[in-house]
CSV table of C-alpha atoms and ligand atoms in Angstrom, one decimal:
chain,number,residue,atom,x,y,z
M,5,MET,CA,-11.4,26.7,21.0
M,6,ILE,CA,-8.9,24.8,19.2
M,7,PRO,CA,-10.9,21.4,17.5
M,8,PRO,CA,-9.1,18.6,17.8
M,9,PRO,CA,-7.5,16.8,14.7
M,10,GLN,CA,-9.5,14.6,12.6
M,11,GLN,CA,-8.1,11.3,13.8
M,12,PRO,CA,-9.7,8.1,15.4
M,13,LEU,CA,-9.1,8.0,19.0
M,14,TRP,CA,-8.1,5.1,18.2
M,15,TRP,CA,-5.0,5.1,16.6
M,16,GLU,CA,-3.4,6.4,19.4
M,17,THR,CA,-2.5,3.2,20.4
M,18,PHE,CA,-0.3,3.1,17.6
M,19,ASP,CA,2.2,5.2,15.0
M,20,PRO,CA,0.4,4.0,11.6
M,21,ALA,CA,4.3,4.7,10.6
M,22,GLU,CA,5.3,1.8,11.9
M,23,THR,CA,5.5,-0.7,9.7
M,24,ILE,CA,3.7,-4.9,10.1
M,25,GLY,CA,4.9,-5.7,6.4
M,26,PRO,CA,7.1,-3.7,4.1
M,27,PRO,CA,6.3,-2.4,0.7
M,28,LEU,CA,6.2,-5.1,-2.0
M,29,GLU,CA,9.3,-4.6,-3.9
M,30,ARG,CA,9.5,-7.9,-6.2
M,31,ASP,CA,7.8,-10.0,-7.9
M,32,LEU,CA,5.5,-13.3,-5.9
M,33,ASP,CA,4.0,-16.3,-6.5
M,34,VAL,CA,1.0,-17.8,-3.9
M,35,ASP,CA,-1.7,-19.5,-4.2
M,36,VAL,CA,-4.4,-17.0,-2.6
M,37,ALA,CA,-3.8,-13.1,-2.7
M,38,ILE,CA,-5.8,-11.2,-1.0
M,39,VAL,CA,-6.1,-7.1,-1.3
M,40,GLY,CA,-6.9,-5.2,1.3
M,41,ALA,CA,-6.0,-5.4,5.4
M,42,GLY,CA,-9.3,-4.3,7.0
M,43,TYR,CA,-11.0,-7.6,8.9
M,44,THR,CA,-11.9,-8.3,5.8
M,45,GLY,CA,-9.1,-9.7,4.0
M,46,LEU,CA,-7.3,-10.6,7.0
M,47,TRP,CA,-10.6,-13.3,8.7
M,48,THR,CA,-10.3,-14.5,5.0
M,49,ALA,CA,-6.2,-15.2,5.3
M,50,HIS,CA,-7.0,-16.2,9.0
M,51,TYR,CA,-9.4,-19.3,7.7
M,52,LEU,CA,-7.7,-20.5,4.5
M,53,LEU,CA,-4.7,-21.1,7.0
M,54,GLU,CA,-7.5,-22.7,9.4
M,55,ARG,CA,-8.4,-24.7,6.4
M,56,ASP,CA,-4.7,-25.3,4.8
M,57,PRO,CA,-2.0,-24.5,6.9
M,58,ARG,CA,0.3,-24.8,3.8
M,59,LEU,CA,-1.3,-22.5,1.7
M,60,ARG,CA,0.6,-19.6,0.8
M,61,ILE,CA,-0.7,-16.7,0.7
M,62,ALA,CA,0.0,-12.4,0.2
M,63,VAL,CA,-1.9,-9.9,1.7
M,64,VAL,CA,-1.5,-6.0,-0.1
M,65,GLU,CA,-2.4,-2.8,1.3
M,66,ARG,CA,-2.8,0.4,-0.3
M,67,ALA,CA,-1.9,2.3,3.2
M,68,HIS,CA,-1.3,0.6,6.6
M,69,VAL,CA,-3.3,-2.2,8.5
M,70,GLY,CA,-6.8,-0.5,9.9
M,71,PHE,CA,-6.6,2.3,7.5
M,72,GLY,CA,-10.3,1.4,6.4
M,73,ALA,CA,-13.2,0.6,8.5
M,74,SER,CA,-11.3,-1.5,10.2
M,75,GLY,CA,-9.3,1.1,12.2
M,76,ARG,CA,-12.3,3.3,12.4
M,77,ASN,CA,-15.2,1.9,13.2
M,78,GLY,CA,-17.4,1.8,16.6
M,79,GLY,CA,-16.4,-1.4,18.1
M,80,TRP,CA,-19.3,-2.4,18.3
M,81,ALA,CA,-19.0,-6.4,17.6
M,82,PHE,CA,-22.9,-7.6,17.8
M,83,ALA,CA,-25.2,-10.5,16.1
M,84,GLY,CA,-26.9,-8.3,13.4
M,85,PHE,CA,-26.5,-8.5,9.2
M,86,ALA,CA,-27.6,-5.3,7.2
M,87,ALA,CA,-30.1,-7.0,5.5
M,88,GLU,CA,-33.0,-7.6,8.1
M,89,LEU,CA,-33.2,-11.8,8.6
M,90,ASP,CA,-36.9,-11.4,7.3
M,91,ARG,CA,-34.8,-10.9,3.6
M,92,ILE,CA,-33.0,-13.8,4.6
M,93,GLU,CA,-35.5,-15.8,4.5
M,94,ALA,CA,-37.1,-13.9,1.6
M,95,ASP,CA,-34.2,-15.2,-0.4
M,96,SER,CA,-34.0,-19.1,1.2
M,97,ASP,CA,-37.1,-20.1,3.0
M,98,LEU,CA,-37.2,-20.0,7.1
M,99,SER,CA,-35.3,-22.6,8.4
M,100,THR,CA,-32.2,-20.8,6.2
M,101,GLY,CA,-33.2,-18.0,7.8
M,102,ARG,CA,-33.1,-19.4,11.6
M,103,ARG,CA,-29.8,-20.9,10.8
M,104,PHE,CA,-27.7,-17.5,9.7
M,105,ALA,CA,-29.3,-15.8,13.0
M,106,ALA,CA,-27.4,-18.8,15.1
M,107,VAL,CA,-24.4,-18.1,12.9
M,108,LEU,CA,-24.3,-14.4,13.7
M,109,ARG,CA,-25.3,-15.2,17.6
M,110,ASN,CA,-22.0,-17.3,17.6
M,111,GLY,CA,-20.4,-14.8,15.6
M,112,ILE,CA,-19.2,-13.0,18.6
M,113,ALA,CA,-17.8,-15.8,20.6
M,114,GLU,CA,-15.7,-17.0,17.6
M,115,ILE,CA,-13.8,-13.9,17.4
M,116,GLY,CA,-13.3,-13.9,21.1
M,117,ASP,CA,-12.6,-17.4,20.7
M,118,VAL,CA,-9.7,-16.1,17.9
M,119,LEU,CA,-7.9,-13.6,20.2
M,120,ASP,CA,-7.9,-15.8,23.0
M,121,ARG,CA,-6.1,-19.0,21.2
M,122,TYR,CA,-3.3,-16.4,19.3
M,123,ARG,CA,-3.3,-13.8,22.4
M,124,ILE,CA,-4.5,-10.6,20.8
M,125,ASP,CA,-5.2,-7.7,23.3
M,126,ALA,CA,-8.3,-5.9,21.4
M,127,ASP,CA,-9.8,-4.8,24.6
M,128,TYR,CA,-12.6,-7.8,23.4
M,129,GLN,CA,-15.5,-7.4,26.5
M,130,PRO,CA,-18.3,-9.8,25.5
M,131,THR,CA,-21.6,-7.3,27.5
M,132,ASP,CA,-25.0,-6.7,26.3
M,133,GLY,CA,-26.6,-4.1,23.6
M,134,ILE,CA,-29.0,-1.1,25.0
M,135,GLU,CA,-31.6,0.4,22.6
M,136,PHE,CA,-32.8,3.6,24.5
M,137,LEU,CA,-37.2,3.8,23.0
M,138,ARG,CA,-36.8,7.7,23.3
M,139,ASN,CA,-40.3,7.8,21.4
M,140,GLU,CA,-43.5,5.8,21.4
M,141,GLY,CA,-43.1,5.0,17.1
M,142,GLN,CA,-39.7,3.3,18.6
M,143,LEU,CA,-41.2,1.9,21.3
M,144,ALA,CA,-43.9,0.4,18.5
M,145,ARG,CA,-40.9,-0.6,16.2
M,146,ALA,CA,-39.3,-1.6,18.8
M,147,VAL,CA,-42.0,-4.6,19.9
M,148,ALA,CA,-43.0,-5.5,16.1
M,149,GLU,CA,-38.8,-6.0,16.1
M,150,VAL,CA,-38.9,-8.4,19.3
M,151,GLU,CA,-41.6,-10.4,17.4
M,152,THR,CA,-39.8,-10.8,14.5
M,153,SER,CA,-36.9,-12.1,16.4
M,154,ARG,CA,-38.4,-14.7,17.5
M,155,ARG,CA,-39.9,-16.3,14.7
M,156,TYR,CA,-35.6,-16.6,13.8
M,157,GLY,CA,-34.6,-18.5,17.3
M,158,TRP,CA,-33.9,-15.2,19.5
M,159,ARG,CA,-35.0,-16.2,22.2
M,160,GLU,CA,-35.8,-13.9,25.3
M,161,GLU,CA,-32.6,-14.6,27.1
M,162,ASP,CA,-31.3,-13.4,23.6
M,163,LEU,CA,-33.3,-10.5,22.8
M,164,ARG,CA,-35.9,-8.7,25.2
M,165,LEU,CA,-38.3,-5.3,26.0
M,166,VAL,CA,-37.0,-3.7,29.4
M,167,GLY,CA,-39.4,-1.0,31.3
M,168,PRO,CA,-37.7,2.2,31.9
M,169,GLU,CA,-36.8,1.3,35.4
M,170,GLU,CA,-35.0,-1.5,33.6
M,171,ALA,CA,-33.0,0.5,31.2
M,172,ALA,CA,-32.1,2.8,33.8
M,173,THR,CA,-30.2,-0.2,36.0
M,174,ILE,CA,-28.1,0.0,32.9
M,175,ALA,CA,-28.1,3.0,31.7
M,176,ARG,CA,-29.6,6.7,32.6
M,177,ALA,CA,-30.6,7.8,29.1
M,178,ALA,CA,-32.9,10.5,28.7
M,179,ASP,CA,-36.4,9.9,27.9
M,180,ALA,CA,-36.2,6.5,27.7
M,181,LEU,CA,-39.5,4.5,27.8
M,182,GLY,CA,-38.1,1.2,27.8
M,183,ALA,CA,-34.8,-0.3,26.3
M,184,ILE,CA,-33.8,-3.9,24.1
M,185,VAL,CA,-31.2,-5.6,25.7
M,186,SER,CA,-29.6,-7.8,23.5
M,187,GLY,CA,-27.0,-10.8,24.0
M,188,HIS,CA,-23.8,-11.9,21.8
M,189,ASN,CA,-22.6,-8.5,22.1
M,190,ALA,CA,-18.9,-7.2,22.5
M,191,ALA,CA,-16.6,-4.3,23.1
M,192,VAL,CA,-13.8,-4.1,21.2
M,193,HIS,CA,-10.9,-2.0,20.1
M,194,PRO,CA,-11.3,-2.0,16.8
M,195,ALA,CA,-8.0,-1.3,15.6
M,196,LYS,CA,-5.9,-3.4,18.2
M,197,LEU,CA,-8.3,-6.2,16.7
M,198,VAL,CA,-7.0,-5.4,12.8
M,199,ARG,CA,-3.4,-4.8,14.2
M,200,GLY,CA,-3.3,-7.6,16.0
M,201,LEU,CA,-4.8,-10.3,13.8
M,202,ALA,CA,-2.3,-9.1,11.0
M,203,ARG,CA,0.7,-9.5,13.5
M,204,SER,CA,-0.2,-13.0,14.1
M,205,LEU,CA,-0.5,-13.6,10.6
M,206,VAL,CA,2.6,-12.6,10.1
M,207,ALA,CA,4.4,-14.8,12.2
M,208,ARG,CA,2.1,-17.7,10.7
M,209,GLY,CA,3.8,-17.1,7.5
M,210,VAL,CA,1.5,-14.8,5.8
M,211,GLN,CA,3.3,-12.3,3.2
M,212,LEU,CA,1.9,-8.9,4.4
M,213,HIS,CA,3.3,-6.1,2.3
M,214,GLU,CA,1.9,-2.7,3.7
M,215,ALA,CA,2.2,0.7,1.0
M,216,THR,CA,1.3,-1.6,-1.7
M,217,PRO,CA,-1.7,-0.2,-4.1
M,218,ALA,CA,-2.5,-2.9,-6.3
M,219,VAL,CA,-2.9,-0.9,-9.2
M,220,GLY,CA,-4.4,-3.5,-11.5
M,221,ILE,CA,-6.0,-6.8,-10.7
M,222,ILE,CA,-7.1,-9.4,-13.1
M,223,PRO,CA,-7.6,-13.3,-12.3
M,224,GLY,CA,-4.2,-15.3,-11.7
M,225,ARG,CA,-2.5,-12.1,-10.9
M,226,ILE,CA,-2.3,-8.1,-9.1
M,227,ASP,CA,0.1,-5.8,-10.2
M,228,THR,CA,1.5,-3.0,-7.6
M,229,PRO,CA,4.2,-0.5,-8.5
M,230,GLY,CA,6.9,-3.2,-6.9
M,231,GLY,CA,5.8,-6.5,-8.0
M,232,ARG,CA,3.6,-8.2,-9.8
M,233,ILE,CA,2.0,-11.3,-7.0
M,234,ARG,CA,0.7,-14.2,-9.4
M,235,ALA,CA,-1.8,-16.5,-7.5
M,236,THR,CA,-4.9,-18.7,-9.4
M,237,ARG,CA,-7.4,-17.1,-6.6
M,238,ILE,CA,-7.3,-13.3,-5.9
M,239,VAL,CA,-9.9,-12.0,-3.0
M,240,ARG,CA,-10.4,-7.9,-3.1
M,241,ALA,CA,-11.5,-6.7,0.2
M,242,THR,CA,-11.7,-3.6,-0.8
M,243,GLU,CA,-14.8,-2.9,0.9
M,244,ALA,CA,-16.4,0.8,0.1
M,245,TYR,CA,-12.3,2.0,-1.7
M,246,THR,CA,-14.0,-0.7,-4.3
M,247,ALA,CA,-15.7,2.5,-6.3
M,248,GLU,CA,-11.8,3.1,-6.6
M,249,LEU,CA,-11.1,0.2,-8.7
M,250,PRO,CA,-11.7,0.7,-12.5
M,251,GLY,CA,-15.2,-0.4,-13.8
M,252,LEU,CA,-16.3,-0.9,-10.1
M,253,ARG,CA,-17.9,2.4,-9.4
M,254,ARG,CA,-21.6,0.9,-9.3
M,255,LEU,CA,-20.6,-2.1,-6.8
M,256,LEU,CA,-20.6,-0.4,-3.8
M,257,VAL,CA,-21.3,2.8,-2.5
M,258,PRO,CA,-19.1,4.5,-0.1
M,259,LEU,CA,-21.4,6.2,2.2
M,260,TYR,CA,-19.5,8.1,5.8
M,261,SER,CA,-19.9,7.1,9.4
M,262,LEU,CA,-18.9,10.3,11.6
M,263,MET,CA,-17.8,9.5,15.4
M,264,VAL,CA,-16.7,11.3,18.2
M,265,ALA,CA,-14.9,10.2,21.1
M,266,THR,CA,-15.1,12.1,24.4
M,267,ALA,CA,-12.6,13.0,27.8
M,268,PRO,CA,-12.1,10.4,30.0
M,269,LEU,CA,-15.2,10.3,32.1
M,270,PRO,CA,-14.6,11.0,35.8
M,271,GLN,CA,-16.1,8.3,38.5
M,272,GLU,CA,-18.4,10.3,39.4
M,273,LEU,CA,-20.3,10.4,36.3
M,274,TRP,CA,-20.2,7.2,34.9
M,275,ASP,CA,-21.9,6.5,38.5
M,276,GLU,CA,-24.6,8.9,37.1
M,277,ILE,CA,-24.8,7.3,33.3
M,278,GLY,CA,-24.4,3.6,34.2
M,279,LEU,CA,-22.6,1.3,31.3
M,280,ALA,CA,-21.1,-0.5,34.2
M,281,HIS,CA,-20.1,-3.8,31.8
M,282,ARG,CA,-18.9,-1.7,29.3
M,283,GLU,CA,-22.4,-2.0,27.6
M,284,LEU,CA,-22.7,-0.7,24.1
M,285,PHE,CA,-26.0,1.4,23.3
M,286,ALA,CA,-27.9,3.5,21.0
M,287,ASP,CA,-31.2,4.8,20.9
M,288,TYR,CA,-33.9,3.5,18.0
M,289,ARG,CA,-33.9,6.3,15.4
M,290,HIS,CA,-33.7,5.4,11.8
M,291,LEU,CA,-30.6,7.6,11.4
M,292,LEU,CA,-28.3,4.4,13.4
M,293,VAL,CA,-26.3,6.0,16.2
M,294,TYR,CA,-23.6,3.6,18.2
M,295,GLY,CA,-21.5,4.6,21.2
M,296,GLN,CA,-19.3,2.2,23.6
M,297,ARG,CA,-17.8,2.9,26.7
M,298,THR,CA,-14.0,2.4,26.1
M,299,ALA,CA,-11.7,0.2,27.7
M,300,ASP,CA,-10.1,3.4,28.8
M,301,GLY,CA,-13.2,5.1,30.2
M,302,ARG,CA,-14.7,7.3,27.6
M,303,ILE,CA,-17.3,7.0,25.2
M,304,ALA,CA,-16.4,6.9,21.8
M,305,PHE,CA,-20.2,7.7,19.3
M,306,GLY,CA,-21.0,8.0,16.3
M,307,GLY,CA,-23.8,8.8,13.3
M,308,ARG,CA,-24.4,8.2,10.3
M,309,GLY,CA,-26.4,10.7,7.7
M,310,ALA,CA,-23.3,12.6,5.9
M,311,PRO,CA,-24.1,13.4,2.3
M,312,TYR,CA,-23.1,10.5,-0.2
M,313,ARG,CA,-21.2,12.5,-2.6
M,314,TYR,CA,-21.1,12.7,-6.4
M,315,SER,CA,-20.3,9.8,-8.4
M,316,SER,CA,-19.1,8.0,-5.2
M,317,ALA,CA,-16.3,10.2,-5.0
M,318,ILE,CA,-14.1,9.3,-1.4
M,319,ARG,CA,-12.4,12.3,0.6
M,320,PRO,CA,-8.6,11.7,0.3
M,321,ASP,CA,-7.9,12.8,3.9
M,322,GLY,CA,-11.2,11.7,5.0
M,323,SER,CA,-11.3,15.4,7.0
M,324,PHE,CA,-14.7,17.0,7.0
M,325,PRO,CA,-15.6,20.4,8.2
M,326,ASP,CA,-15.9,20.8,11.6
M,327,ASP,CA,-19.5,21.5,12.0
M,328,ALA,CA,-20.1,17.9,10.2
M,329,PHE,CA,-19.6,16.8,13.4
M,330,ALA,CA,-22.2,18.4,15.7
M,331,PRO,CA,-25.5,16.6,14.9
M,332,VAL,CA,-23.2,13.6,16.2
M,333,HIS,CA,-22.1,15.4,19.3
M,334,ALA,CA,-25.7,17.1,20.2
M,335,ALA,CA,-26.9,12.8,20.0
M,336,LEU,CA,-24.5,12.4,22.0
M,337,VAL,CA,-25.8,14.6,25.1
M,338,ASP,CA,-29.6,14.4,23.4
M,339,ILE,CA,-29.3,10.7,24.8
M,340,PHE,CA,-27.0,11.5,28.1
M,341,PRO,CA,-27.4,15.4,28.8
M,342,GLN,CA,-25.2,14.9,31.8
M,343,LEU,CA,-22.0,14.5,28.9
M,344,ARG,CA,-23.0,17.9,27.8
M,345,ASP,CA,-19.8,19.8,29.7
M,346,VAL,CA,-17.3,16.9,28.8
M,347,PRO,CA,-14.7,18.0,26.1
M,348,ILE,CA,-14.8,15.9,22.5
M,349,THR,CA,-10.9,15.2,22.3
M,350,HIS,CA,-11.1,13.0,18.6
M,351,ARG,CA,-13.4,13.5,15.9
M,352,TRP,CA,-13.1,10.9,13.1
M,353,SER,CA,-14.8,9.7,10.0
M,354,GLY,CA,-14.9,6.4,8.1
M,355,VAL,CA,-16.1,5.1,5.0
M,356,LEU,CA,-18.6,1.7,4.7
M,357,GLY,CA,-20.1,0.1,1.6
M,358,VAL,CA,-23.2,-0.4,0.6
M,359,THR,CA,-24.7,-2.9,-1.9
M,360,ARG,CA,-27.6,-1.9,-4.1
M,361,ARG,CA,-29.7,-3.8,-2.5
M,362,TRP,CA,-28.1,-3.1,1.0
M,363,TYR,CA,-27.8,-6.4,1.6
M,364,PRO,CA,-24.0,-7.7,1.9
M,365,ALA,CA,-22.3,-10.7,-0.3
M,366,ALA,CA,-20.2,-13.3,-0.3
M,367,VAL,CA,-18.8,-13.7,-4.2
M,368,PHE,CA,-16.1,-16.6,-5.8
M,369,ASP,CA,-16.4,-17.4,-9.4
M,370,ARG,CA,-14.7,-20.7,-9.8
M,371,VAL,CA,-14.2,-20.0,-13.1
M,372,THR,CA,-11.8,-17.1,-12.4
M,373,GLY,CA,-10.9,-17.4,-9.3
M,374,MET,CA,-11.9,-13.9,-7.8
M,375,ALA,CA,-13.8,-14.0,-5.1
M,376,TRP,CA,-14.8,-10.5,-2.8
M,377,ALA,CA,-16.9,-9.9,0.1
M,378,GLY,CA,-18.4,-6.8,1.5
M,379,GLY,CA,-21.6,-4.5,1.5
M,380,TYR,CA,-22.0,-4.9,5.1
M,381,VAL,CA,-22.9,-0.7,5.9
M,382,GLY,CA,-22.3,-1.0,9.4
M,383,SER,CA,-22.5,-4.4,10.5
M,384,GLY,CA,-19.2,-4.9,9.7
M,385,ILE,CA,-17.3,-6.6,12.8
M,386,VAL,CA,-19.2,-9.7,12.5
M,387,ALA,CA,-20.3,-10.3,9.4
M,388,THR,CA,-16.4,-9.9,7.8
M,389,ASN,CA,-15.2,-12.7,10.3
M,390,LEU,CA,-18.4,-14.9,8.9
M,391,ALA,CA,-17.1,-13.6,4.7
M,392,GLY,CA,-13.8,-15.1,6.3
M,393,ARG,CA,-15.1,-18.1,7.3
M,394,THR,CA,-17.4,-18.1,3.9
M,395,LEU,CA,-14.7,-17.5,1.4
M,396,ALA,CA,-12.3,-19.9,3.1
M,397,ASP,CA,-14.5,-22.4,2.5
M,398,LEU,CA,-15.4,-21.5,-0.5
M,399,LEU,CA,-11.9,-20.9,-2.3
M,400,THR,CA,-10.7,-24.2,-0.9
M,401,GLY,CA,-13.8,-25.4,-2.8
M,402,ALA,CA,-15.7,-27.2,1.0
M,403,SER,CA,-19.0,-27.2,0.9
M,404,SER,CA,-20.3,-26.0,3.5
M,405,GLU,CA,-23.5,-24.7,5.5
M,406,LEU,CA,-22.2,-21.5,5.2
M,407,THR,CA,-21.8,-21.5,1.5
M,408,SER,CA,-25.5,-22.6,1.7
M,409,PHE,CA,-26.8,-18.6,3.0
M,410,PRO,CA,-28.0,-16.6,0.5
M,411,TRP,CA,-25.5,-13.8,0.5
M,412,VAL,CA,-22.9,-15.8,-1.1
M,413,ARG,CA,-23.5,-15.0,-4.9
M,414,ARG,CA,-22.3,-14.8,-8.3
M,415,ARG,CA,-23.2,-11.6,-9.3
M,416,VAL,CA,-24.6,-8.3,-7.5
M,417,ARG,CA,-26.5,-5.6,-8.8
M,418,ARG,CA,-25.0,-2.6,-9.8
M,419,TRP,CA,-26.0,0.8,-8.9
M,420,GLU,CA,-27.6,3.5,-11.3
M,421,PRO,CA,-25.3,5.8,-13.1
M,422,GLU,CA,-25.5,9.4,-11.9
M,423,PRO,CA,-26.8,11.4,-11.4
M,424,LEU,CA,-29.5,8.9,-10.5
M,425,ARG,CA,-27.7,7.3,-7.7
M,426,TRP,CA,-27.2,11.1,-5.7
M,427,LEU,CA,-30.2,12.2,-5.7
M,428,GLY,CA,-31.3,8.4,-4.9
M,429,ILE,CA,-28.9,8.2,-2.0
M,430,ASN,CA,-29.2,11.6,-0.8
M,431,ALA,CA,-33.0,11.5,-1.0
M,432,ALA,CA,-32.9,8.5,0.9
M,433,LEU,CA,-30.6,10.3,3.9
M,434,ARG,CA,-33.4,13.0,3.7
M,435,LEU,CA,-36.0,10.4,4.1
M,436,MET,CA,-34.4,8.3,7.2
M,437,ARG,CA,-34.0,12.0,9.2
M,438,SER,CA,-37.7,13.2,8.4
M,439,ALA,CA,-39.1,9.9,9.9
M,440,ASP,CA,-37.5,10.4,13.2
M,441,ARG,CA,-38.4,13.6,13.3
M,442,VAL,CA,-41.9,12.3,12.1
M,443,GLU,CA,-42.2,9.9,15.1
M,444,GLN,CA,-40.5,12.2,18.1
M,445,ARG,CA,-43.6,14.3,16.7
M,446,THR,CA,-46.5,11.9,16.7
M,447,GLY,CA,-45.2,9.4,18.9
M,448,ARG,CA,-46.0,7.0,15.6
M,449,PRO,CA,-44.0,4.5,13.1
M,450,ALA,CA,-43.2,6.7,10.1
M,451,ARG,CA,-44.4,4.4,7.4
M,452,ARG,CA,-41.7,6.5,5.0
M,453,ALA,CA,-39.0,4.5,6.1
M,454,GLU,CA,-41.2,2.0,5.4
M,455,TRP,CA,-41.0,3.0,1.7
M,456,MET,CA,-38.0,3.5,2.0
M,457,TRP,CA,-37.3,-0.7,2.1
M,458,LYS,CA,-39.5,-1.2,-0.5
M,459,LEU,CA,-36.9,0.7,-2.9
M,460,VAL,CA,-34.0,-0.9,-1.9
M,461,ASP,CA,-35.5,-4.8,-3.2
X,530,LIG,C1,-17.1,5.3,11.0
X,530,LIG,C2,-17.4,3.6,11.1
X,530,LIG,C3,-18.3,2.7,12.2
X,530,LIG,C4,-18.1,1.4,12.5
X,530,LIG,N1,-18.7,1.0,13.2
X,530,LIG,C5,-19.7,0.1,13.0
X,530,LIG,C6,-19.5,-0.9,14.5
X,530,LIG,O1,-19.7,-0.9,15.7
X,530,LIG,N2,-19.9,-2.4,14.5
X,530,LIG,C7,-19.5,-2.9,13.0
X,530,LIG,O2,-20.1,-4.2,13.2
X,530,LIG,N3,-19.5,-2.8,12.2
X,530,LIG,C8,-18.7,-1.1,12.6
X,530,LIG,N4,-18.9,-0.2,10.7
X,530,LIG,C9,-18.5,-1.3,10.0
X,530,LIG,C10,-16.9,-2.3,9.9
X,530,LIG,O3,-16.3,-1.2,10.8
X,530,LIG,C11,-16.9,-2.1,8.6
X,530,LIG,O4,-18.0,-3.2,8.1
X,530,LIG,C12,-15.8,-3.3,8.6
X,530,LIG,O5,-14.6,-2.9,8.5
X,530,LIG,C13,-15.2,-3.4,6.9
X,530,LIG,O6,-13.7,-4.3,6.8
X,530,LIG,P1,-13.4,-4.3,5.6
X,530,LIG,O7,-12.2,-5.2,5.3
X,530,LIG,O8,-14.7,-5.1,4.7
X,530,LIG,O9,-13.2,-3.5,4.7
X,530,LIG,P2,-11.7,-2.0,5.5
X,530,LIG,O10,-11.9,-2.1,6.8
X,530,LIG,O11,-12.5,-0.5,4.7
X,530,LIG,O12,-10.6,-2.3,4.7
X,530,LIG,C14,-10.3,-2.0,3.1
X,530,LIG,C15,-9.1,-2.0,2.7
X,530,LIG,O13,-8.8,-1.9,1.5
X,530,LIG,C16,-7.6,-1.1,0.9
X,530,LIG,N5,-7.7,-0.9,-0.2
X,530,LIG,C17,-8.7,-0.3,-0.7
X,530,LIG,N6,-8.1,-0.1,-2.4
X,530,LIG,C18,-6.8,-0.8,-2.1
X,530,LIG,C19,-5.8,-1.3,-3.6
X,530,LIG,N7,-6.3,-1.2,-4.9
X,530,LIG,N8,-4.8,-1.6,-3.3
X,530,LIG,C20,-4.5,-2.6,-2.0
X,530,LIG,N9,-5.5,-2.0,-0.5
X,530,LIG,C21,-5.8,-1.1,-1.0
X,530,LIG,C22,-7.9,-0.2,1.9
X,530,LIG,O14,-6.8,0.9,2.2
X,530,LIG,C23,-8.5,-0.4,3.4
X,530,LIG,O15,-7.5,-0.7,4.5
X,530,LIG,C24,-18.1,0.8,11.3
X,530,LIG,C25,-17.6,1.5,10.3
X,530,LIG,C26,-17.6,3.0,10.2
X,530,LIG,C27,-16.8,3.6,8.8
C-alpha cells in the first residue's frame, strides 16, 4: 500500500496557498511588531487590541498562518502547563500556585468566549479528558497526581479517579484498570482556530504579512526582504523555530511530535469505542500520547519520542521516514485494538519548543522593548492564550495578576552546547521509554523518570 503524504489532516480545510495577508513590500511604522503567526503571536495581537484598540500592530509570518505547531497539533485544549504546579509553587508560593491553576482552568472558557464573540469556527467542543491507567505503575502515579492536584484547588468535579467500569462508560480502552477524568478541556480543530483568529485580527486592522521572513530582529526594528518594520515594541513568537535565529540556538530546543489520523470511523465502531462527547484521550505513559475524536468522525492521535537532531536542526519540510510513524500507530492500536484494521489516511510531524528547565517563559525587557514567549512543550493551546494575555499586559505597562506569575521572567537559562545537548536530550527520551517498559513489567512507578525531572531543574 502507498503510504499517505505527510501533510496535517487539518490543512485539508484550507489551501496553504490561499493568503490571509500579502507579503510585505514596503516599510512600516507600527506600535507593536510580532514575528510568527501561530497562537502566541496572534493571541498577543488579539489581547493588545482588547487593551487598546488604537494600537497599530503588524505580524510577519515566514510561511503561512498555522505553518508551525499551531496548525499541526492534536487539538487537545486542556488546563495543563509544561511545568507542573509544584514547580510553580517552588518558584513562588502556594497561593500563587493555586491562582495559576485557576487561571489555567479558566483558559478553556476564555478561548471559547473569544471564538463566540468573533464567530470563529474551530470545531470547539468543551468536553472531558480521559487518561487510561493501563498498569499498576500508572495507577500508582495517578493516585499521587490526583492527591497533589487537590493542593492546588482541583476539586473532585475538576479531576477524579474512576474505576474500570466507569472508564468504560466513556471509552473502552484495552487493559484499563481505571482512568483520570478531567474537566476543563475542549476538542478543537487547531488550524481552523489559528486561521480563524488571524482573519478576525485582519478584519480588526492588524497588518498581517505571510511569506515574510524576519531576517533581522533587533530592538526597534525588524528587517524582512520586502521592507523594514519600525516599532518600539517587538514580540518574537517563533517557538521551536527560534533555534534558527542568529544567537538563539540554545534558547529553545526543537523536539518533534508525530501524528496520524484514521479514516472516518463507521458508527458501529464508535459504538464499540465510545468517546461519544468527543472526549480527549491518552494513557498515562511517560512518553506522552494524545488523541481526539475529530468533528468529522476520525481519530487524530500523536506521540512524542522522535529523536532530537544534532545542533537543534529542524527538518525543512518536516517529513520523516515512513517507519517513524509505526510506533505512534502501534500505540493507538494498543489503546484501542478495535482500530486494528482501520486505514491511516494522514501522517505528519510538528515541532515544539523546550526550554532548558522544561518550563515555559513569558519575557519582556522594558528597556529594549523586546518580548517573547514560548517553551510550552506539548501543552500550548491554553498556555499560548495565557501568554497572549500576559504579554499584552507587559507591553502596555499594566501590572496585573498575570504579570506576577513566576513564568514571567527577564532571562531564561540556555541549553548546554553540543554534543552535551544531543547526548542529554536523547538519553532523556530513552529514559522515558524505558520507564514505560519498567512500569509495564513491574507494575511499580519507575524511579528513573523522577531522576530526569531532578536533572532538569
Ligand atoms: C504535533 C504537535 C502536537 C501538539 N499537540 C498539542 C495538544 O494537543 N494540546 C496542546 O495544548 N498543545 C499541543 N502542542 C503544542 C502547541 O501546538 C504549541 O505549543 C503551540 O502551537 C505553539 O504556538 P506558537 O505560536 O508559539 O508557535 P508556532 O505555532 O510554531 O508558530 C511559530 C511561527 O513562527 C513562524 N516563524 C518562525 N521563524 C520566523 C521568522 N524568522 N520570520 C517570520 N516567521 C517566523 C513559523 O513559521 C510559525 O508559523 C502540540 C505541538 C505539536 C508540534
